[in-house]
């Protein structure tokens, strides 16, 4: 007797990858419609910098759970777009600290409500209650699985400053 075929398209890993693709496409569409040139990771990075002006790149990577080496390229692009500024740290000459430029602050203010609004579109096939359940379950799975990652999320230890 042979085993029934396995439907790999129903594996959580496949479904999560597809949902990520959908999420990135929706983000790109919403940004393009509003003439904003940002990727999801660039948005996360400038949002993290807005909460901790003068933060170093390694800390930004930890805040957004992104690989440190790859984040350097993201920061390069944001600097080329004049959205952030990098300066030599006053406490460690080897480190670079990052702040938002006026353009970066303005763009973030424009992008925030758009990004907040598109979140419901990502789970559009679910009822509001299911969207909350899905977000709760994704948060739980991510937090438990985070310890297995090379670039785990690290929340700020100090309270965030109001801008």
C-alpha angles and dihedrals in degrees: 000000000000126000117255113256116270115237100220089180087073095053112118090235092057093045092048090050091051092047089050090053090050091048093051092047092050091048091051092047094050093046092048092049088055095043093244118145103208136120121214091256092048089051091050091049096051090044089053091049090050089058094046111027111196093028120151123244094250090057092048089053090051093047093054096033093240131143110268096224094050092045089062089066091048090052090048090056093046090050091049088053088051091239096121137026126215121208134176110265115251090218100043118027090200093059129078121215122208131217133171118253120224087262090052092051091048093048092048091052089052095045100045098074091043092052091046091051096049093056091082090052090060091063096030094138091061129081116246089259091050090048090056091046092048092049091048092050093045090050091050094047092046094049093049093044094043093085089063094058130098089223107036121183115261116193121215113271094209125058114270117255120241113237 
